[in-house]
Amino acid sequence: MNIRALPAALYVLLLYGFIFLPVLVLVLFSFQESRLPVPPFDGPSLAWYRAMLADDRLMDALVNSVLVGVVSSLVAVTLGFLAAYALARHRLPLAGLLRGLLTAPLTISYLIIGMGLLITFNSLGVPKSLWTIGIGHVVINLPLCFAIVYSQMGAQQAHAERAARDLGAREWQVIVLITAPMLWPALFASFFLSLTFSWDEFIIAFLVSRFDVTLPVEIWSMLRSGLNPKTNAIGSFVFLISFLFVLLLDLVVLRKRPA
Amino acid sequence: MMANRRLAWGLLLPALLWTLTFFAAPLVIMGMYSLWQRVGMKLVQTWTTHNYQQFASKSFLLESLVNSLEVTATVTVISILLAYPLAYILAERVPARWQRLALVMAILPFWTSYVVRSYSWLLVLSEGGILSNFLMDIGLIAEPMSFANNRGATVVGFVHFFVMLLTLTIYASLVQLPPSYRKAAADLGAGPIRSFIHVVLPLTLPGVMVGAFLTFVLCIGDYITPQILGGNQELLLPQTIMMQISRRSDFPMASALAMILMAVVSLAYLACARWLKLDRL
Amino acid sequence: MSIAQTSSSFCCARMALRSAGALSLLILSAPGLATEELNALVWCDHTDPALIEPFEQEHDVRVNLKEYEGTGNALAIVEQSQPGDWDVFVIDGVDVPRVAEAGLLAELPADALPLDDIFEPVQMRDVTFRDGKMYAIMEKFGYNVVAYNKAKVDPADMRDLGVLWTDKYKDQIAVYDYYIPLMDLVALKLGMKPSDISAETLPQIRDALFELKDNASMVGEVVSSTTALATGEADILLGGGEWAVAVLQAENPDLDWVLPDQGGLLWSQSLAVFETSTKKDLAIEFVKYIMSPEGQARLATSSCFWGVPANRKAGDLLTDAQKRALRWDEQTELLANSHRYFIPDAELDGQMLDVWSEFLQH
């Protein structure tokens, strides 16, 4: 490496350092011995991880997050896929407007979407629950799924579909047996992205939940217990899970290129 | 193409209905609420621009919008200035086979919960935290100092996230640039700097603008980071909105503020419209 | 191949899938329906498992707790809920009259509760009773005064509220984020009584608040402000008291609190039952448990914040160290020099909230 590359290397190092700093601090002090997760570091100790696992509310919230994430992502991918198929393969009137409407939620702040749902559910007398959170998460993820799948619907699939129809396949068979498998990476990416966004989403979950909350909302409540290594523990734990997710995505999807 | 209109509508309908029912209708309802008023503990459903007038006249409401715009502008500019060089180095100087790893590494820290990440900055910036200890160790300050609970901390928390986002969008734009363009510029006698200013920069501008727009929208609507790191030194618009909901249950006022937030974002969209094509994601 | 057939077969397959999904979700959430549940809207000191678990085990119920800070927030939550959502309400005593008048509270059986065991000045029958019926019972009380770190500030200075408005402790002050007691404290500093706050005197209060904000390093709710004291982020907490200090004293024995010469604010939490509750009997059992000497002792020293238990008999169950932290023996004098929260009418309340927002924005 020549000397001219030094400033660039330094810059990259500094910036990566900045990006990693809070996470490193988080993970380091999750192994803290005493009550305050600030220097000096006296550890390592697994006490706070044990406390985290013993915390029923936290573990319930974790399960709720997974539940809401998986179900809402499945719904979002299904609806998005079907809508993308309909708009890509058929010439419908006002197609541009429909596409715009379906992708509009991407530009609206989650806070506003959550408020809209809160006000609507309130005036209709709908009780707040994990279902209402799920509904909100489908709203924010549907545009994404739609956009991703729509952008991937190319001539290749169209040819295969036409061939299948010529051979006598019914429409639903075409969709389920031809289109969906060919679009598998896009579907998986949409599902994965939706799951990620739902898993980490706070403000909508905060506004339209009552007792059964998702993990970010429970962590928020914990935060109000001040600086606590248990929060570090759950944060590091979430980090680990997400890291494994990414690894999984990499190994399963990105290695396999469609023929 | 199958001329099977009814089937197409049938496939489209679930998504369409969902969007209309749970996205469009609530927005319309909020628009209606913004023109109603809360008197005492009751909702008075007569049309009035009272809430908007209040917004214009009450200093703390107007200031929250100004604060939000200032913070968002600061964050966007700083993030772009930090991200562009990083994206450039990643796209141009890093060997191709390491690029994906470098990107994944850049995204990795953001796989912690967003709420926890803001909290982590509190650990770093508070009195007795990492930064304070570090500065004391190298002798720059004598006593522990707090860097949290102010606008600076909020900006740091935001920049941390948006540098990553902008690096990604600018990188995506840079790698799409055909190398032949730069070779052509060199052939015509342009040095690396002129080549950059006249060729690379304009062609990557769409990527920058997409990132800047996303930064603007996400930053101005965020409640968590200013709430955790700002220490109530000042209030930003999302905090004001949440206060209307949680402290006063004043949905009309909150709705009016939300409408104003949406209007601001729409203005930003119109300003960036040339570079943003939503169906070309 | 008819269109109707394709569409219907397709749609039925999807519907089957959806129903299966919904059913499995329902089954998964069923375990929660097994035990009876009690929903309580509380201040954070009620979330201590040491307080809740004995009750849960004895009555085989699950107590769901939602925390809030500030009666305004609680009322917002109630408004944004459905009837029957809530059973037990922990609410500041002085707010009981307006909430009872709004018809939100159920009558409590006065003879089943240890009303006479409560410290005299705290019984506050004038607010907890209405038309001869009892709607709430005091459970815990304390003071919003000045908490401080005696290793960092001069304790003698803390006896005078005015010192906080000088430059001496600039950027060392945290302000507790609850507009009612804080604006009352400002009134005391200006030589007024909290009940003197009105539309006319509000501008004075506002100016004083702005001056205070210039000296403050942060404004925070219960836990962020007590954490600030604990970590040294702030050395003084205006609005703090034994509630902030006692829970941290084990870690930092330098923390202390004092009732200033100008007087202090008395906070008093009460227990009530919602009128729309579908489990009133269970709710009343909960109230009885909290008011029992054991419940009172646990509540007094629960996590989040401490306070003096309303039931005198709890004193037999507290240790000497705990009583010292709560200034058990000084209560008569402290109560004599404190004022209740001033509860404004709806219009003045709105104006006060606006002033507080301006304070936060300043």
CSV table of C-alpha atoms in Angstrom, one decimal, chain B residues 4 11 14 38 58-60 63-64 67 126-127 146 149 231-235 243 245-249 251, chain C residues 3 10 14 72-73 76 79-80 177 213 216-219 231-233 350 353-354 356-358 360-362:
chain,number,residue,atom,x,y,z
B,4,ASN,CA,-58.4,-11.0,-17.9
B,11,LEU,CA,-55.5,-9.9,-7.4
B,14,PRO,CA,-56.6,-6.9,-1.3
B,38,ARG,CA,-60.8,20.0,21.4
B,58,LYS,CA,-48.0,29.9,19.7
B,59,SER,CA,-44.2,30.4,19.7
B,60,PHE,CA,-43.4,27.0,21.1
B,63,GLU,CA,-40.3,27.0,17.0
B,64,SER,CA,-40.6,23.2,17.1
B,67,ASN,CA,-35.9,23.5,15.2
B,126,SER,CA,-23.1,11.3,29.1
B,127,GLU,CA,-21.0,12.6,32.0
B,146,SER,CA,-21.5,15.8,29.7
B,149,ASN,CA,-28.9,16.2,26.6
B,231,GLY,CA,-32.7,16.3,27.2
B,232,ASN,CA,-35.7,18.5,26.6
B,233,GLN,CA,-33.3,21.4,25.9
B,234,GLU,CA,-35.6,22.2,23.1
B,235,LEU,CA,-38.5,20.5,21.4
B,243,MET,CA,-47.0,15.7,23.7
B,245,ILE,CA,-51.3,13.0,22.2
B,246,SER,CA,-49.9,11.9,25.5
B,247,ARG,CA,-50.2,14.9,27.7
B,248,ARG,CA,-53.4,16.5,26.4
B,249,SER,CA,-55.1,13.8,24.3
B,251,PHE,CA,-56.0,14.8,18.6
C,3,ILE,CA,-63.0,-17.3,-15.2
C,10,PHE,CA,-57.9,-19.4,-6.3
C,14,ARG,CA,-56.2,-18.3,-0.2
C,72,GLY,CA,-52.9,14.5,32.3
C,73,ASN,CA,-51.1,11.6,30.7
C,76,ALA,CA,-55.2,10.7,27.9
C,79,GLU,CA,-59.6,8.5,26.8
C,80,GLN,CA,-57.8,6.5,24.2
C,177,ASP,CA,-40.7,17.2,34.2
C,213,LYS,CA,-34.2,27.0,32.2
C,216,ALA,CA,-30.8,24.0,33.9
C,217,SER,CA,-28.8,21.2,32.3
C,218,MET,CA,-31.8,19.0,31.6
C,219,VAL,CA,-35.5,18.5,32.2
C,231,THR,CA,-24.5,9.5,37.5
C,232,GLY,CA,-23.5,13.0,38.3
C,233,GLU,CA,-25.0,14.5,35.2
C,350,GLY,CA,-54.4,24.5,29.1
C,353,LEU,CA,-49.4,23.4,29.8
C,354,ASP,CA,-48.6,25.9,27.1
C,356,TRP,CA,-44.6,24.5,30.3
C,357,SER,CA,-44.2,23.7,26.6
C,358,GLU,CA,-42.6,27.1,26.2
C,360,LEU,CA,-39.2,23.1,27.4
C,361,GLN,CA,-38.7,25.0,24.2
C,362,HIS,CA,-36.7,27.8,25.7
